[in-house]
Short mmCIF file of C-alpha atoms in Angstrom, two decimals:
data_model
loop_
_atom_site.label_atom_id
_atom_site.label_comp_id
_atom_site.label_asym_id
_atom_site.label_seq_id
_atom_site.Cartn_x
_atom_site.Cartn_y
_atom_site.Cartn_z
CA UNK A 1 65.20 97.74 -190.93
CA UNK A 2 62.35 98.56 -188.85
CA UNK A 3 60.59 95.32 -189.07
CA UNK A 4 63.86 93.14 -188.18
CA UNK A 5 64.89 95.33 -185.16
CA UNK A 6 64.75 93.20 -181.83
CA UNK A 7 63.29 90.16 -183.76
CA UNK A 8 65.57 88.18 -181.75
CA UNK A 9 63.71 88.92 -178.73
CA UNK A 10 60.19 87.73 -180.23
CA UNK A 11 61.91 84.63 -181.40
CA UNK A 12 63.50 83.80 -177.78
CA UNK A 13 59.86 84.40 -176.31
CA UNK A 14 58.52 82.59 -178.78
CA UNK A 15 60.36 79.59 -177.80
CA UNK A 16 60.32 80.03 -174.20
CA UNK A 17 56.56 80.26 -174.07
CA UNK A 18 56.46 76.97 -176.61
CA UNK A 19 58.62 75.34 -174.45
CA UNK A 20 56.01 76.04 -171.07
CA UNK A 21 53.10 75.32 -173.12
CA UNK A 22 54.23 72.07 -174.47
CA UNK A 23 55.71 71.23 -170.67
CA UNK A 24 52.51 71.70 -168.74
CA UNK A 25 50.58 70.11 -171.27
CA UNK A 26 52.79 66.88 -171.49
CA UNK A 27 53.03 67.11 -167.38
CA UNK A 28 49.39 67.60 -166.82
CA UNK A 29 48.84 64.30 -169.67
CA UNK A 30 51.35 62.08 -167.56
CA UNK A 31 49.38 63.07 -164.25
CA UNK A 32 46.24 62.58 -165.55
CA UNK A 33 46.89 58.86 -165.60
CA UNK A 34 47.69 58.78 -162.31
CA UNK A 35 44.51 58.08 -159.83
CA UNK A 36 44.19 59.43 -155.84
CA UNK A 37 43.62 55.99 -153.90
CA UNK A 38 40.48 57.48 -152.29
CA UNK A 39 39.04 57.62 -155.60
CA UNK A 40 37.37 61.53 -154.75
CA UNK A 41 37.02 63.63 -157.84
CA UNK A 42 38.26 67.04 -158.29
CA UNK A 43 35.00 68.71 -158.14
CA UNK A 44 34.33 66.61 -154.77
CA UNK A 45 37.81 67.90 -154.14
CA UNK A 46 36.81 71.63 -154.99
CA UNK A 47 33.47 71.60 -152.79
CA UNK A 48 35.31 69.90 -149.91
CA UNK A 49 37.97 73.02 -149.81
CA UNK A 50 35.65 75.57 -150.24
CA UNK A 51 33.33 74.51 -147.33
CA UNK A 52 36.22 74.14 -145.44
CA UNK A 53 37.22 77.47 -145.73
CA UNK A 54 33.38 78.64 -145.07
CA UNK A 55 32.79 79.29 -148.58
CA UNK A 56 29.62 77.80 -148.97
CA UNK A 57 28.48 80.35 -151.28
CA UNK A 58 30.62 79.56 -153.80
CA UNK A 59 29.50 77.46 -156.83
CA UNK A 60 31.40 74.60 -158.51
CA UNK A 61 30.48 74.48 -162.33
CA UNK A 62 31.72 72.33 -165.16
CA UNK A 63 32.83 74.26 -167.73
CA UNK A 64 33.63 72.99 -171.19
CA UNK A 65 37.63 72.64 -172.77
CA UNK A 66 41.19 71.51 -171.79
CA UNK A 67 42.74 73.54 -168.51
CA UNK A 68 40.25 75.94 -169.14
CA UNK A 69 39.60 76.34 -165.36
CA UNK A 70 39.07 79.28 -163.42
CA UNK A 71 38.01 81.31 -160.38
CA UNK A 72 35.52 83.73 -161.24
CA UNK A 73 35.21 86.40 -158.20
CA UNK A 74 32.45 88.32 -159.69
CA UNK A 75 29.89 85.62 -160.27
CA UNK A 76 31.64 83.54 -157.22
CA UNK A 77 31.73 80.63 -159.13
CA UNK A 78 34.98 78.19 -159.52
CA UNK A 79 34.60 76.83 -162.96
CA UNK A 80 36.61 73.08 -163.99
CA UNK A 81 37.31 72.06 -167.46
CA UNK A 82 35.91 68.65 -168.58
CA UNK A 83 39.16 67.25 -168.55
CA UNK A 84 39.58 68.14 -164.70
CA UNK A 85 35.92 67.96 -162.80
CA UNK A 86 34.62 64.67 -163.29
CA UNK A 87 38.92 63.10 -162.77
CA UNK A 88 39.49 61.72 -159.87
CA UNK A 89 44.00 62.00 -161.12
CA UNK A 90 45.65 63.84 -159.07
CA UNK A 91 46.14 66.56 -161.71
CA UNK A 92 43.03 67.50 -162.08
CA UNK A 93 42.54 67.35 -157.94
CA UNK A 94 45.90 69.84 -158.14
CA UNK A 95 44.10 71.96 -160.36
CA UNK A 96 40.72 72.38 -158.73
CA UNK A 97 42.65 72.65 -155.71
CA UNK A 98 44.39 75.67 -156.94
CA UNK A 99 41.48 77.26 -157.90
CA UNK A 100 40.01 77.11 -154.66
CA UNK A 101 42.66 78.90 -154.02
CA UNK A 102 42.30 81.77 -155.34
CA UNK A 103 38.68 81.76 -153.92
CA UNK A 104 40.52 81.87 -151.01
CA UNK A 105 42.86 84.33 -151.67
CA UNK A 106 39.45 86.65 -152.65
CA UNK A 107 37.97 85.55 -149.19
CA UNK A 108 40.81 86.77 -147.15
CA UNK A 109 41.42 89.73 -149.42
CA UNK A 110 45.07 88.62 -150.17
CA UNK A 111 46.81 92.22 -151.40
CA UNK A 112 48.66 91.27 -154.90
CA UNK A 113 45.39 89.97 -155.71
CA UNK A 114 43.65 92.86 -154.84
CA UNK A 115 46.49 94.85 -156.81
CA UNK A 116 46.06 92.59 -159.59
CA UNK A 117 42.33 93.48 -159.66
CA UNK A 118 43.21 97.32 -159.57
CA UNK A 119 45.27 97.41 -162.64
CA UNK A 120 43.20 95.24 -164.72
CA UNK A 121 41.51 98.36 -166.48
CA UNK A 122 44.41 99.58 -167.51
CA UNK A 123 45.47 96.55 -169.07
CA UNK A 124 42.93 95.12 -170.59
CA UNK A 125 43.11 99.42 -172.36
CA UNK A 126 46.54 98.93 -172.73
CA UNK A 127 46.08 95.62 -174.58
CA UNK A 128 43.63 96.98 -177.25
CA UNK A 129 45.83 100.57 -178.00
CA UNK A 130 49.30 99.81 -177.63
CA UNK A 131 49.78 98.58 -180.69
CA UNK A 132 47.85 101.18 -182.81
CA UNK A 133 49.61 103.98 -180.99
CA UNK A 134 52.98 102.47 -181.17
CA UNK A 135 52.75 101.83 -184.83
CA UNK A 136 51.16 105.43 -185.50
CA UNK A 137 54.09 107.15 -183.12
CA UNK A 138 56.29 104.91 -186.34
CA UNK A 139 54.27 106.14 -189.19
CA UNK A 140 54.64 109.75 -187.93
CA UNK A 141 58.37 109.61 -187.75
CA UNK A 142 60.90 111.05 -185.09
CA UNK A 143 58.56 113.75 -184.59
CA UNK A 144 57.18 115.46 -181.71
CA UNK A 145 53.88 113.69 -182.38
CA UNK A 146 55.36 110.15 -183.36
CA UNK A 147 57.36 110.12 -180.49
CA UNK A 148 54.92 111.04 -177.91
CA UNK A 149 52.91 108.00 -179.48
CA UNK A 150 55.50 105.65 -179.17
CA UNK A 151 55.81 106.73 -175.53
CA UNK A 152 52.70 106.38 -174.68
CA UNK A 153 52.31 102.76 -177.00
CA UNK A 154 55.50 101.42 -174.90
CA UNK A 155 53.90 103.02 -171.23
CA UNK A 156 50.40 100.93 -172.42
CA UNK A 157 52.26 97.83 -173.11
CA UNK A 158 54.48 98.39 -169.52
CA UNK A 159 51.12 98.49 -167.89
CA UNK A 160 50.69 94.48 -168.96
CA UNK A 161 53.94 93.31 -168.10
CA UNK A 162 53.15 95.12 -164.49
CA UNK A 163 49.77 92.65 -164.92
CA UNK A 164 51.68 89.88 -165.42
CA UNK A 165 54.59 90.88 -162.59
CA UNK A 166 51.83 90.78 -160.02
CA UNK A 167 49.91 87.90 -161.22
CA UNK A 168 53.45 85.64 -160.58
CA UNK A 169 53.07 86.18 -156.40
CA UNK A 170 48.82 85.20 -157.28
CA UNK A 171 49.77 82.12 -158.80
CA UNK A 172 52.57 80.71 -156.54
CA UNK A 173 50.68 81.28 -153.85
CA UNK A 174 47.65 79.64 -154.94
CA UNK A 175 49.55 76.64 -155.93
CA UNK A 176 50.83 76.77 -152.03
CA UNK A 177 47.60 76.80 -150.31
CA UNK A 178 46.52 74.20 -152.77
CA UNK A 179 49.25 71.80 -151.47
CA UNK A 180 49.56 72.71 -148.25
CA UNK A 181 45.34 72.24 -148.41
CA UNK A 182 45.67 68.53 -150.02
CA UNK A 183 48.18 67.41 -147.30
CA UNK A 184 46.56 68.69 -144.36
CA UNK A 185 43.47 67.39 -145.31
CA UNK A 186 45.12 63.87 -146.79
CA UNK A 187 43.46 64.25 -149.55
CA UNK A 188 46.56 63.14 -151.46
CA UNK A 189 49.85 61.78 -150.06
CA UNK A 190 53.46 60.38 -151.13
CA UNK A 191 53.73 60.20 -154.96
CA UNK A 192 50.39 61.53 -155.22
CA UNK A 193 51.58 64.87 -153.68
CA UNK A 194 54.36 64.93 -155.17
CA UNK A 195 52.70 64.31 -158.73
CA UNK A 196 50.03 67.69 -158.29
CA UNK A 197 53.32 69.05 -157.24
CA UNK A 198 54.57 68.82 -160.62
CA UNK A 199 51.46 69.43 -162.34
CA UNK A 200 51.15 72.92 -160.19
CA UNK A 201 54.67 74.16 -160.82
CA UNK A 202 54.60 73.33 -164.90
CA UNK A 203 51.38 75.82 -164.95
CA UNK A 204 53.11 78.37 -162.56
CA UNK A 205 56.05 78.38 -164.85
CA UNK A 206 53.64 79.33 -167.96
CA UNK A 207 52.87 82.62 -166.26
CA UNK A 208 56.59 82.96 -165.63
CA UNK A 209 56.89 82.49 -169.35
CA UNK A 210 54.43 84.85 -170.65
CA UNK A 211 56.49 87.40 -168.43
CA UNK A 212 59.65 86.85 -169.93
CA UNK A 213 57.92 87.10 -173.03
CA UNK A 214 56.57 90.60 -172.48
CA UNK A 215 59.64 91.56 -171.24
CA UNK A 216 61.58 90.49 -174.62
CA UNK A 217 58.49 92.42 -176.58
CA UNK A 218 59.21 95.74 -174.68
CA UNK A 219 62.52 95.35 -175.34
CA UNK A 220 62.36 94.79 -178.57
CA UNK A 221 59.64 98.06 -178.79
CA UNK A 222 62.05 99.98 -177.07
CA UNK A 223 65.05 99.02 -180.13
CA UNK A 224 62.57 99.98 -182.84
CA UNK A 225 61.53 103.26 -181.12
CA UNK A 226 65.67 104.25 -180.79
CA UNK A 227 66.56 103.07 -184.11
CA UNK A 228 63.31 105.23 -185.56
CA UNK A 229 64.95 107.62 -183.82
CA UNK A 230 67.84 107.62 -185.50
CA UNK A 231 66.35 108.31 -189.06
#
């Protein structure tokens, strides 16, 4: 009975993160077809924001995959998938555009990114132990010791949905400078806009996703560690 408690919950996240996947794939395809008039790529795109902002220091490197793209803070580097750096369609501009960013965001020392950056220790800790914990606080029963391990397996796995709480505000408001960047600096307008619009808020509901999906897995570690209880 152990196995089958809360398996509803890993089915419903299962389909809700499907279901984002499969949307900002199919949104980011249909906007990929669709060209900015001035013809500018999005690693022109990328450079252009960055040394607008004064980040001349910052890199813009190809990196190889589909929406693979990044910021990376430590290397200060803004990395763009071969689907996105060489397109001049206004989904890959969106992209690159968000990307820049969250260089931004790391210029100006934006706080939930800064928050985000604290608790990543813990998480990426959490990520690798939770599991084996959890599982051993099950195989020692509704004793002292097996429930102090399912504690501390369920407190591990909180720690990611916290990550993933915090990383919501990062994205949003990445996606809103990156707009708010493209129209001020008419570097797309009309349909154009309104097409990275799209693109922006189909990836920004993927994060939203894997959050509801966390939250349906702690859940549904929460019903097996009461019904082991129980026993």
């Amino acid at each position: 009975m152990l196995f089958y408690a809360g398996y509803g919950f890993v089915i419903i996240g299962l389909i809700i993160s499907l279901l984002a996947s499969w949307n900002v794939n199919a949104t980011f395809k249909r906007y990929q077809q669709v060209h900015c008039s001035r013809r500018i790529t999005a690693a022109q795109v990328a450079r252009q924001i960055l040394d607008d902002n004064g980040l001349h220091h910052i890199v813009v490197e190809r990196v190889s995959g589909n929406l693979t793209d990044h910021f990376d803070p430590r290397a200060n580097v803004v990395r763009l998938s071969d689907s996105v750096y060489a397109s001049t369609s206004v989904a890959a501009i969106g992209v690159a555009a968000h990307e820049c960013g969250h260089a931004v965001q790391h210029a100006v020392g934006y706080t939930p990114m800064k928050v985000r950056s604290a608790v990543i220790p813990v998480t990426q800790f959490g990520s690798k132990f939770w599991y084996i914990l959890f599982l051993l606080g099950l195989i020692f029963g509704n004793s002292y010791v097996g429930e102090t391990l399912q504690l501390v397996g369920i407190v591990l796995f909180c720690a990611i949905v916290v990550f993933q709480l915090v990383t919501l505000p990062v994205e949003f408001n990445a996606s809103g400078r990156a707009m708010e960047t493209l129209r001020t600096r008419l570097i797309l307008s009309g349909d154009e806009l309104a097409g990275a619009r799209k693109v922006l808020t189909a990836a920004a509901l993927t994060y939203v996703a894997a959050l509801l999906n966390s939250i349906l897995q702690l859940l549904r570690l929460i019903s097996i560690a009461r019904r082991n209880d129980k026993r």
